[in-house]
Amino acid sequence: MSEPGREPLRIGLLGAARITEHSLIDPARATGHRLVAVAARDRARAEAFAAGHGVERVAGSYAELVADPEIDVVYNPLANGLHGPWNLAALAAGKHVLSEKPSASNTQEAAEVRQAAQKAGTVFMEAFHYLFHPVTRRLHELLASGELGELRHVEAMVAIAAPPDTDPRWSLPLAGGALMDLGCYGLHALRMLAPWAGGAPRLAGARGGERSGAPGVDEWLDADLEFPGGATGSARCHMAYDGLDMSIRIVGSRGEATAPNFVLPQRDDRIVVRTREGERTERLGTRSSYTYQLEAFAARVRDGAPLPLDADDAVTTMELIDDCYRAAGFEPRPRTGV
């Protein structure tokens, strides 16, 4: 719960996305923050969402919500192509912003969001919630401790069954695609291994397949990366997969560690460690990664606590996404007009 005597964050929600219940509503309740308002293109849907989730009131439009003086934090879970425009609008209104990933449709737009965050002087964070969970922290500890030895290889796979054809994740104008929705997690997770790999990875090559009936939209994409220290990596994603796979495997010179679900560790909190001494399974807890994320974000807003994610990090990830698209024969996602 929130600390006694501490003012809660006053949060406004853009849209009535299904993910919001898990990604923000439940964490806000668990940590004592206020859900001040929600806006959706369909007011009736926003009213139903507010009534069902304890949001205090409904704003008449996205623009009205970001301008609301009672709101200090805007959460943006809209379709990918609407992240950039509404992140820019919220920052221009002087709000702190927690944006679902990616922060924008392409590198140029992400750089504009960074510039807007710098001008606003507020907190901007891309919602790579996995990074705050003990599963990911423990993977990093295993490398830092030397138990796995020197990093040799890492492979991440993020795959789900196909959403309906009408889902905005299959829309090129809304910046859809497997890499935007799923593969960004794998790329980001590999980037976060830079301290144990001699520096940030570079793209060595990528391959992808187009979604039938959705020209320019990737159904799957595989990226190969190389680290300055000699380690290699692969980040694979698939948005029409037979089942669910959100795993990461880290291989070192002395052993390896696998997390079966690093993206949603609250569903599977295991890490399996294999070394010359044998195999063991560690369980790191099923408390939601989204709750850890909101706590870290709030600590930054309230106290200036350090965050591993900011607008600079978002631009670097977007540059890698665009590089992957080009290497796999796709164009980077276009900007979306609002």
Short mmCIF file of N, CA, C and O in Angstrom, two decimals, residues 188-302:
data_model
loop_
_atom_site.label_atom_id
_atom_site.label_comp_id
_atom_site.label_asym_id
_atom_site.label_seq_id
_atom_site.Cartn_x
_atom_site.Cartn_y
_atom_site.Cartn_z
N HIS A 188 15.08 -5.57 -26.07
CA HIS A 188 15.39 -4.78 -24.87
C HIS A 188 16.14 -5.64 -23.85
O HIS A 188 17.11 -5.18 -23.24
N ALA A 189 15.68 -6.87 -23.66
CA ALA A 189 16.34 -7.75 -22.69
C ALA A 189 17.79 -8.00 -23.07
O ALA A 189 18.67 -8.04 -22.20
N LEU A 190 18.06 -8.14 -24.37
CA LEU A 190 19.45 -8.32 -24.79
C LEU A 190 20.26 -7.05 -24.59
O LEU A 190 21.42 -7.10 -24.16
N ARG A 191 19.65 -5.92 -24.87
CA ARG A 191 20.34 -4.64 -24.63
C ARG A 191 20.74 -4.49 -23.17
O ARG A 191 21.80 -3.94 -22.86
N MET A 192 19.90 -4.95 -22.26
CA MET A 192 20.16 -4.79 -20.83
C MET A 192 21.30 -5.67 -20.33
O MET A 192 21.72 -5.55 -19.17
N LEU A 193 21.83 -6.54 -21.18
CA LEU A 193 22.97 -7.38 -20.79
C LEU A 193 24.31 -6.72 -21.11
O LEU A 193 25.37 -7.31 -20.88
N ALA A 194 24.27 -5.50 -21.63
CA ALA A 194 25.50 -4.80 -22.03
C ALA A 194 26.57 -4.76 -20.94
O ALA A 194 27.77 -4.91 -21.25
N PRO A 195 26.22 -4.56 -19.65
CA PRO A 195 27.28 -4.50 -18.63
C PRO A 195 28.13 -5.76 -18.52
O PRO A 195 29.25 -5.70 -18.03
N TRP A 196 27.59 -6.90 -18.95
CA TRP A 196 28.33 -8.16 -18.85
C TRP A 196 28.77 -8.68 -20.21
O TRP A 196 29.20 -9.82 -20.34
N ALA A 197 28.68 -7.81 -21.23
CA ALA A 197 28.98 -8.23 -22.60
C ALA A 197 29.93 -7.29 -23.31
O ALA A 197 30.06 -7.34 -24.52
N GLY A 198 30.58 -6.41 -22.55
CA GLY A 198 31.53 -5.48 -23.16
C GLY A 198 30.88 -4.29 -23.83
O GLY A 198 31.56 -3.51 -24.51
N GLY A 199 29.56 -4.14 -23.66
CA GLY A 199 28.88 -3.01 -24.27
C GLY A 199 27.61 -3.44 -24.97
O GLY A 199 27.21 -4.61 -24.94
N ALA A 200 26.96 -2.48 -25.61
CA ALA A 200 25.67 -2.72 -26.26
C ALA A 200 25.82 -3.61 -27.49
O ALA A 200 26.84 -3.56 -28.19
N PRO A 201 24.79 -4.42 -27.79
CA PRO A 201 24.87 -5.28 -28.97
C PRO A 201 24.64 -4.49 -30.25
O PRO A 201 24.02 -3.43 -30.24
N ARG A 202 25.13 -5.05 -31.34
CA ARG A 202 24.83 -4.50 -32.66
C ARG A 202 24.11 -5.57 -33.47
O ARG A 202 24.27 -6.76 -33.24
N LEU A 203 23.30 -5.12 -34.41
CA LEU A 203 22.54 -6.04 -35.24
C LEU A 203 23.45 -6.68 -36.28
O LEU A 203 24.16 -5.99 -37.02
N ALA A 204 23.42 -8.02 -36.34
CA ALA A 204 24.21 -8.74 -37.34
C ALA A 204 23.37 -9.17 -38.53
O ALA A 204 23.89 -9.39 -39.62
N GLY A 205 22.07 -9.28 -38.33
CA GLY A 205 21.19 -9.68 -39.43
C GLY A 205 19.79 -9.95 -38.90
O GLY A 205 19.59 -10.13 -37.70
N ALA A 206 18.81 -9.96 -39.81
CA ALA A 206 17.43 -10.22 -39.41
C ALA A 206 16.67 -10.82 -40.58
O ALA A 206 16.97 -10.56 -41.75
N ARG A 207 15.68 -11.64 -40.24
CA ARG A 207 14.79 -12.26 -41.23
C ARG A 207 13.37 -12.14 -40.71
O ARG A 207 13.15 -12.16 -39.49
N GLY A 208 12.40 -12.05 -41.61
CA GLY A 208 11.03 -11.94 -41.15
C GLY A 208 10.05 -12.42 -42.20
O GLY A 208 10.41 -12.61 -43.37
N GLY A 209 8.82 -12.63 -41.79
CA GLY A 209 7.76 -13.06 -42.68
C GLY A 209 6.57 -12.14 -42.58
O GLY A 209 6.17 -11.72 -41.49
N GLU A 210 5.97 -11.83 -43.72
CA GLU A 210 4.85 -10.91 -43.78
C GLU A 210 3.53 -11.62 -43.47
O GLU A 210 3.33 -12.78 -43.83
N ARG A 211 2.64 -10.93 -42.79
CA ARG A 211 1.32 -11.45 -42.47
C ARG A 211 0.46 -11.46 -43.73
O ARG A 211 0.33 -10.43 -44.41
N SER A 212 -0.14 -12.60 -44.06
CA SER A 212 -1.02 -12.69 -45.21
C SER A 212 -2.19 -11.74 -45.04
O SER A 212 -2.86 -11.72 -43.99
N GLY A 213 -2.43 -10.91 -46.05
CA GLY A 213 -3.52 -9.95 -46.00
C GLY A 213 -3.18 -8.66 -45.30
O GLY A 213 -4.05 -7.78 -45.18
N ALA A 214 -1.94 -8.53 -44.82
CA ALA A 214 -1.52 -7.30 -44.13
C ALA A 214 -0.16 -6.86 -44.68
O ALA A 214 0.87 -7.07 -44.05
N PRO A 215 -0.13 -6.28 -45.86
CA PRO A 215 1.13 -5.90 -46.50
C PRO A 215 1.98 -5.01 -45.60
O PRO A 215 1.48 -4.06 -45.00
N GLY A 216 3.27 -5.36 -45.51
CA GLY A 216 4.20 -4.56 -44.74
C GLY A 216 4.23 -4.86 -43.26
O GLY A 216 5.04 -4.29 -42.53
N VAL A 217 3.36 -5.77 -42.81
CA VAL A 217 3.28 -6.10 -41.39
C VAL A 217 3.93 -7.46 -41.15
O VAL A 217 3.61 -8.45 -41.80
N ASP A 218 4.86 -7.50 -40.21
CA ASP A 218 5.59 -8.72 -39.91
C ASP A 218 4.79 -9.64 -39.00
O ASP A 218 4.35 -9.24 -37.93
N GLU A 219 4.61 -10.90 -39.43
CA GLU A 219 4.00 -11.93 -38.59
C GLU A 219 5.04 -12.52 -37.65
O GLU A 219 4.72 -12.88 -36.52
N TRP A 220 6.28 -12.61 -38.14
CA TRP A 220 7.39 -13.08 -37.31
C TRP A 220 8.66 -12.39 -37.75
O TRP A 220 8.77 -11.91 -38.89
N LEU A 221 9.61 -12.31 -36.83
CA LEU A 221 10.92 -11.73 -37.16
C LEU A 221 11.96 -12.28 -36.20
O LEU A 221 11.73 -12.38 -35.01
N ASP A 222 13.10 -12.67 -36.78
CA ASP A 222 14.24 -13.16 -36.01
C ASP A 222 15.41 -12.21 -36.21
O ASP A 222 15.75 -11.88 -37.36
N ALA A 223 16.02 -11.78 -35.12
CA ALA A 223 17.18 -10.88 -35.19
C ALA A 223 18.39 -11.55 -34.56
O ALA A 223 18.28 -12.19 -33.50
N ASP A 224 19.53 -11.41 -35.21
CA ASP A 224 20.81 -11.90 -34.69
C ASP A 224 21.64 -10.71 -34.25
O ASP A 224 21.76 -9.73 -34.98
N LEU A 225 22.21 -10.81 -33.04
CA LEU A 225 23.00 -9.71 -32.50
C LEU A 225 24.38 -10.18 -32.07
O LEU A 225 24.58 -11.36 -31.77
N GLU A 226 25.30 -9.24 -32.04
CA GLU A 226 26.67 -9.51 -31.59
C GLU A 226 27.08 -8.46 -30.57
O GLU A 226 26.80 -7.27 -30.75
N PHE A 227 27.70 -8.93 -29.48
CA PHE A 227 28.17 -8.03 -28.43
C PHE A 227 29.66 -7.76 -28.59
O PHE A 227 30.41 -8.61 -29.11
N PRO A 228 30.14 -6.60 -28.14
CA PRO A 228 31.56 -6.27 -28.28
C PRO A 228 32.50 -7.29 -27.64
O PRO A 228 33.62 -7.49 -28.11
N GLY A 229 32.04 -7.94 -26.56
CA GLY A 229 32.88 -8.91 -25.87
C GLY A 229 32.94 -10.27 -26.53
O GLY A 229 33.63 -11.17 -26.04
N GLY A 230 32.24 -10.45 -27.64
CA GLY A 230 32.29 -11.71 -28.38
C GLY A 230 31.05 -12.58 -28.23
O GLY A 230 30.89 -13.55 -28.98
N ALA A 231 30.18 -12.27 -27.30
CA ALA A 231 28.95 -13.04 -27.15
C ALA A 231 28.00 -12.78 -28.32
O ALA A 231 28.07 -11.73 -28.97
N THR A 232 27.14 -13.75 -28.56
CA THR A 232 26.12 -13.61 -29.60
C THR A 232 24.74 -13.67 -28.97
O THR A 232 24.57 -14.12 -27.84
N GLY A 233 23.75 -13.23 -29.73
CA GLY A 233 22.39 -13.25 -29.22
C GLY A 233 21.39 -13.41 -30.33
O GLY A 233 21.67 -13.09 -31.50
N SER A 234 20.22 -13.92 -29.98
CA SER A 234 19.11 -13.98 -30.92
C SER A 234 17.86 -13.50 -30.21
O SER A 234 17.63 -13.84 -29.04
N ALA A 235 17.08 -12.68 -30.91
CA ALA A 235 15.80 -12.19 -30.39
C ALA A 235 14.75 -12.56 -31.44
O ALA A 235 14.73 -12.00 -32.53
N ARG A 236 13.90 -13.53 -31.10
CA ARG A 236 12.90 -14.02 -32.03
C ARG A 236 11.50 -13.63 -31.53
O ARG A 236 11.26 -13.59 -30.33
N CYS A 237 10.60 -13.38 -32.47
CA CYS A 237 9.23 -13.08 -32.09
C CYS A 237 8.29 -13.65 -33.15
O CYS A 237 8.65 -13.77 -34.33
N HIS A 238 7.11 -14.01 -32.72
CA HIS A 238 6.12 -14.60 -33.62
C HIS A 238 4.73 -14.25 -33.09
O HIS A 238 4.43 -14.51 -31.92
N MET A 239 3.87 -13.68 -33.95
CA MET A 239 2.55 -13.25 -33.51
C MET A 239 1.44 -14.13 -34.11
O MET A 239 0.27 -13.75 -34.12
N ALA A 240 1.81 -15.32 -34.58
CA ALA A 240 0.82 -16.32 -35.01
C ALA A 240 1.41 -17.70 -34.71
O ALA A 240 1.52 -18.57 -35.57
N TYR A 241 1.76 -17.90 -33.46
CA TYR A 241 2.52 -19.05 -33.00
C TYR A 241 1.57 -20.12 -32.47
O TYR A 241 0.44 -19.83 -32.07
N ASP A 242 2.04 -21.32 -32.45
CA ASP A 242 1.27 -22.43 -31.89
C ASP A 242 1.52 -22.47 -30.38
O ASP A 242 2.34 -23.25 -29.90
N GLY A 243 0.82 -21.61 -29.66
CA GLY A 243 1.00 -21.57 -28.21
C GLY A 243 1.67 -20.28 -27.76
O GLY A 243 1.70 -19.28 -28.49
N LEU A 244 2.22 -20.33 -26.54
CA LEU A 244 2.84 -19.17 -25.92
C LEU A 244 4.29 -19.50 -25.54
O LEU A 244 4.55 -20.55 -24.97
N ASP A 245 5.21 -18.61 -25.88
CA ASP A 245 6.61 -18.78 -25.50
C ASP A 245 7.17 -17.40 -25.22
O ASP A 245 7.21 -16.55 -26.10
N MET A 246 7.58 -17.18 -23.98
CA MET A 246 8.17 -15.89 -23.59
C MET A 246 9.42 -16.15 -22.77
O MET A 246 9.60 -15.63 -21.68
N SER A 247 10.31 -16.94 -23.32
CA SER A 247 11.46 -17.44 -22.58
C SER A 247 12.75 -16.71 -22.94
O SER A 247 12.87 -16.10 -24.01
N ILE A 248 13.69 -16.79 -22.01
CA ILE A 248 15.05 -16.29 -22.28
C ILE A 248 16.03 -17.28 -21.68
O ILE A 248 15.80 -17.84 -20.61
N ARG A 249 17.10 -17.53 -22.43
CA ARG A 249 18.15 -18.46 -22.00
C ARG A 249 19.49 -17.76 -22.12
O ARG A 249 19.84 -17.24 -23.17
N ILE A 250 20.21 -17.73 -21.02
CA ILE A 250 21.51 -17.06 -20.96
C ILE A 250 22.58 -18.13 -20.75
O ILE A 250 22.52 -18.91 -19.79
N VAL A 251 23.54 -18.17 -21.66
CA VAL A 251 24.59 -19.19 -21.62
C VAL A 251 25.93 -18.52 -21.34
O VAL A 251 26.32 -17.58 -22.03
N GLY A 252 26.61 -18.99 -20.30
CA GLY A 252 27.93 -18.49 -19.97
C GLY A 252 28.98 -19.58 -20.10
O GLY A 252 28.68 -20.73 -20.42
N SER A 253 30.22 -19.23 -19.81
CA SER A 253 31.32 -20.19 -19.94
C SER A 253 31.29 -21.25 -18.84
O SER A 253 31.93 -22.30 -18.97
N ARG A 254 30.53 -21.02 -17.76
CA ARG A 254 30.47 -21.98 -16.66
C ARG A 254 29.09 -22.56 -16.42
O ARG A 254 28.94 -23.43 -15.56
N GLY A 255 28.10 -22.06 -17.13
CA GLY A 255 26.76 -22.57 -16.91
C GLY A 255 25.73 -21.74 -17.65
O GLY A 255 26.08 -20.84 -18.43
N GLU A 256 24.47 -22.06 -17.42
CA GLU A 256 23.40 -21.33 -18.10
C GLU A 256 22.20 -21.18 -17.18
O GLU A 256 22.05 -21.92 -16.19
N ALA A 257 21.34 -20.23 -17.52
CA ALA A 257 20.12 -19.97 -16.76
C ALA A 257 18.99 -19.68 -17.74
O ALA A 257 19.18 -18.95 -18.71
N THR A 258 17.85 -20.27 -17.47
CA THR A 258 16.68 -20.09 -18.32
C THR A 258 15.50 -19.61 -17.49
O THR A 258 15.22 -20.17 -16.42
N ALA A 259 14.81 -18.59 -17.97
CA ALA A 259 13.55 -18.14 -17.39
C ALA A 259 12.45 -18.49 -18.39
O ALA A 259 12.44 -17.95 -19.50
N PRO A 260 11.53 -19.39 -18.02
CA PRO A 260 10.51 -19.81 -18.98
C PRO A 260 9.56 -18.70 -19.41
O PRO A 260 9.02 -18.74 -20.50
N ASN A 261 9.35 -17.70 -18.55
CA ASN A 261 8.49 -16.58 -18.92
C ASN A 261 9.02 -15.30 -18.30
O ASN A 261 8.54 -14.84 -17.27
N PHE A 262 10.02 -14.70 -18.95
CA PHE A 262 10.61 -13.48 -18.40
C PHE A 262 9.72 -12.27 -18.63
O PHE A 262 9.81 -11.28 -17.91
N VAL A 263 8.82 -12.33 -19.63
CA VAL A 263 7.96 -11.18 -19.92
C VAL A 263 6.84 -11.07 -18.89
O VAL A 263 6.53 -9.96 -18.43
N LEU A 264 6.23 -12.18 -18.53
CA LEU A 264 5.15 -12.20 -17.53
C LEU A 264 5.53 -13.18 -16.41
O LEU A 264 4.91 -14.24 -16.27
N PRO A 265 6.52 -12.84 -15.62
CA PRO A 265 7.02 -13.78 -14.61
C PRO A 265 6.02 -14.07 -13.51
O PRO A 265 6.18 -15.06 -12.78
N GLN A 266 4.97 -13.25 -13.38
CA GLN A 266 3.94 -13.56 -12.40
C GLN A 266 3.19 -14.84 -12.77
O GLN A 266 2.56 -15.48 -11.91
N ARG A 267 3.26 -15.24 -14.04
CA ARG A 267 2.64 -16.49 -14.48
C ARG A 267 3.58 -17.69 -14.28
O ARG A 267 3.11 -18.82 -14.15
N ASP A 268 4.85 -17.45 -14.32
CA ASP A 268 5.85 -18.51 -14.12
C ASP A 268 7.12 -17.85 -13.62
O ASP A 268 7.85 -17.23 -14.38
N ASP A 269 7.37 -17.99 -12.32
CA ASP A 269 8.47 -17.25 -11.69
C ASP A 269 9.75 -18.05 -11.58
O ASP A 269 10.65 -17.70 -10.83
N ARG A 270 9.87 -19.12 -12.37
CA ARG A 270 11.05 -19.98 -12.25
C ARG A 270 12.25 -19.44 -13.02
O ARG A 270 12.11 -18.82 -14.06
N ILE A 271 13.42 -19.71 -12.46
CA ILE A 271 14.68 -19.67 -13.19
C ILE A 271 15.35 -21.02 -12.98
O ILE A 271 15.49 -21.48 -11.85
N VAL A 272 15.72 -21.66 -14.06
CA VAL A 272 16.42 -22.95 -13.99
C VAL A 272 17.89 -22.69 -14.26
O VAL A 272 18.25 -22.17 -15.32
N VAL A 273 18.74 -23.02 -13.30
CA VAL A 273 20.18 -22.78 -13.39
C VAL A 273 20.89 -24.12 -13.54
O VAL A 273 20.66 -25.05 -12.75
N ARG A 274 21.75 -24.21 -14.55
CA ARG A 274 22.53 -25.44 -14.78
C ARG A 274 24.01 -25.07 -14.81
O ARG A 274 24.43 -24.26 -15.63
N THR A 275 24.78 -25.68 -13.91
CA THR A 275 26.23 -25.50 -13.89
C THR A 275 26.88 -26.88 -13.71
O THR A 275 26.19 -27.90 -13.63
N ARG A 276 28.20 -26.88 -13.60
CA ARG A 276 28.90 -28.16 -13.39
C ARG A 276 28.51 -28.81 -12.07
O ARG A 276 28.64 -30.01 -11.87
N GLU A 277 28.03 -27.98 -11.14
CA GLU A 277 27.62 -28.50 -9.82
C GLU A 277 26.25 -29.15 -9.87
O GLU A 277 25.83 -29.79 -8.91
N GLY A 278 25.52 -28.98 -10.96
CA GLY A 278 24.20 -29.59 -11.07
C GLY A 278 23.15 -28.61 -11.53
O GLY A 278 23.46 -27.52 -12.05
N GLU A 279 21.90 -28.98 -11.35
CA GLU A 279 20.77 -28.16 -11.77
C GLU A 279 19.90 -27.80 -10.57
O GLU A 279 19.67 -28.62 -9.69
N ARG A 280 19.42 -26.57 -10.56
CA ARG A 280 18.49 -26.16 -9.51
C ARG A 280 17.45 -25.22 -10.10
O ARG A 280 17.68 -24.59 -11.14
N THR A 281 16.30 -25.16 -9.45
CA THR A 281 15.24 -24.26 -9.85
C THR A 281 15.01 -23.24 -8.75
O THR A 281 14.81 -23.62 -7.59
N GLU A 282 15.07 -21.98 -9.10
CA GLU A 282 14.79 -20.91 -8.15
C GLU A 282 13.42 -20.31 -8.49
O GLU A 282 13.07 -20.17 -9.66
N ARG A 283 12.66 -19.98 -7.46
CA ARG A 283 11.38 -19.31 -7.65
C ARG A 283 11.47 -17.92 -7.05
O ARG A 283 11.86 -17.77 -5.89
N LEU A 284 11.09 -16.92 -7.84
CA LEU A 284 11.34 -15.54 -7.45
C LEU A 284 10.07 -14.77 -7.07
O LEU A 284 10.14 -13.58 -6.76
N GLY A 285 8.92 -15.44 -7.05
CA GLY A 285 7.71 -14.77 -6.58
C GLY A 285 6.77 -14.37 -7.69
O GLY A 285 7.19 -13.94 -8.76
N THR A 286 5.47 -14.49 -7.42
CA THR A 286 4.47 -14.22 -8.44
C THR A 286 3.79 -12.85 -8.28
O THR A 286 2.76 -12.60 -8.89
N ARG A 287 4.35 -12.00 -7.47
CA ARG A 287 3.85 -10.61 -7.43
C ARG A 287 4.05 -9.99 -8.82
O ARG A 287 5.06 -10.22 -9.48
N SER A 288 3.08 -9.20 -9.25
CA SER A 288 3.07 -8.73 -10.63
C SER A 288 4.25 -7.82 -10.97
O SER A 288 4.59 -6.91 -10.21
N SER A 289 4.83 -8.07 -12.13
CA SER A 289 5.88 -7.19 -12.64
C SER A 289 5.35 -5.77 -12.84
O SER A 289 6.09 -4.79 -12.70
N TYR A 290 4.06 -5.64 -13.14
CA TYR A 290 3.48 -4.31 -13.32
C TYR A 290 3.42 -3.54 -12.00
O TYR A 290 3.53 -2.31 -11.98
N THR A 291 3.24 -4.26 -10.89
CA THR A 291 3.23 -3.60 -9.59
C THR A 291 4.62 -3.10 -9.23
O THR A 291 4.79 -1.96 -8.76
N TYR A 292 5.63 -3.93 -9.46
CA TYR A 292 7.01 -3.48 -9.25
C TYR A 292 7.30 -2.24 -10.10
O TYR A 292 7.95 -1.29 -9.67
N GLN A 293 6.80 -2.26 -11.34
CA GLN A 293 7.05 -1.14 -12.25
C GLN A 293 6.42 0.14 -11.73
O GLN A 293 7.07 1.20 -11.74
N LEU A 294 5.17 0.08 -11.30
CA LEU A 294 4.50 1.29 -10.83
C LEU A 294 5.18 1.83 -9.57
O LEU A 294 5.30 3.05 -9.41
N GLU A 295 5.65 0.95 -8.71
CA GLU A 295 6.38 1.40 -7.53
C GLU A 295 7.64 2.16 -7.92
O GLU A 295 7.96 3.21 -7.35
N ALA A 296 8.38 1.63 -8.90
CA ALA A 296 9.61 2.28 -9.34
C ALA A 296 9.31 3.63 -10.00
O ALA A 296 10.03 4.61 -9.80
N PHE A 297 8.26 3.66 -10.80
CA PHE A 297 7.87 4.90 -11.46
C PHE A 297 7.47 5.96 -10.43
O PHE A 297 7.88 7.12 -10.51
N ALA A 298 6.68 5.55 -9.45
CA ALA A 298 6.24 6.48 -8.41
C ALA A 298 7.43 7.01 -7.61
O ALA A 298 7.46 8.19 -7.24
N ALA A 299 8.40 6.15 -7.32
CA ALA A 299 9.59 6.59 -6.58
C ALA A 299 10.37 7.63 -7.37
O ALA A 299 10.94 8.57 -6.80
N ARG A 300 10.39 7.49 -8.68
CA ARG A 300 11.06 8.48 -9.52
C ARG A 300 10.30 9.81 -9.50
O ARG A 300 10.90 10.88 -9.33
N VAL A 301 8.97 9.74 -9.66
CA VAL A 301 8.16 10.96 -9.69
C VAL A 301 8.23 11.69 -8.34
O VAL A 301 8.41 12.91 -8.30
N ARG A 302 8.12 10.94 -7.25
CA ARG A 302 8.04 11.56 -5.92
C ARG A 302 9.40 12.00 -5.40
O ARG A 302 9.54 13.08 -4.84
#
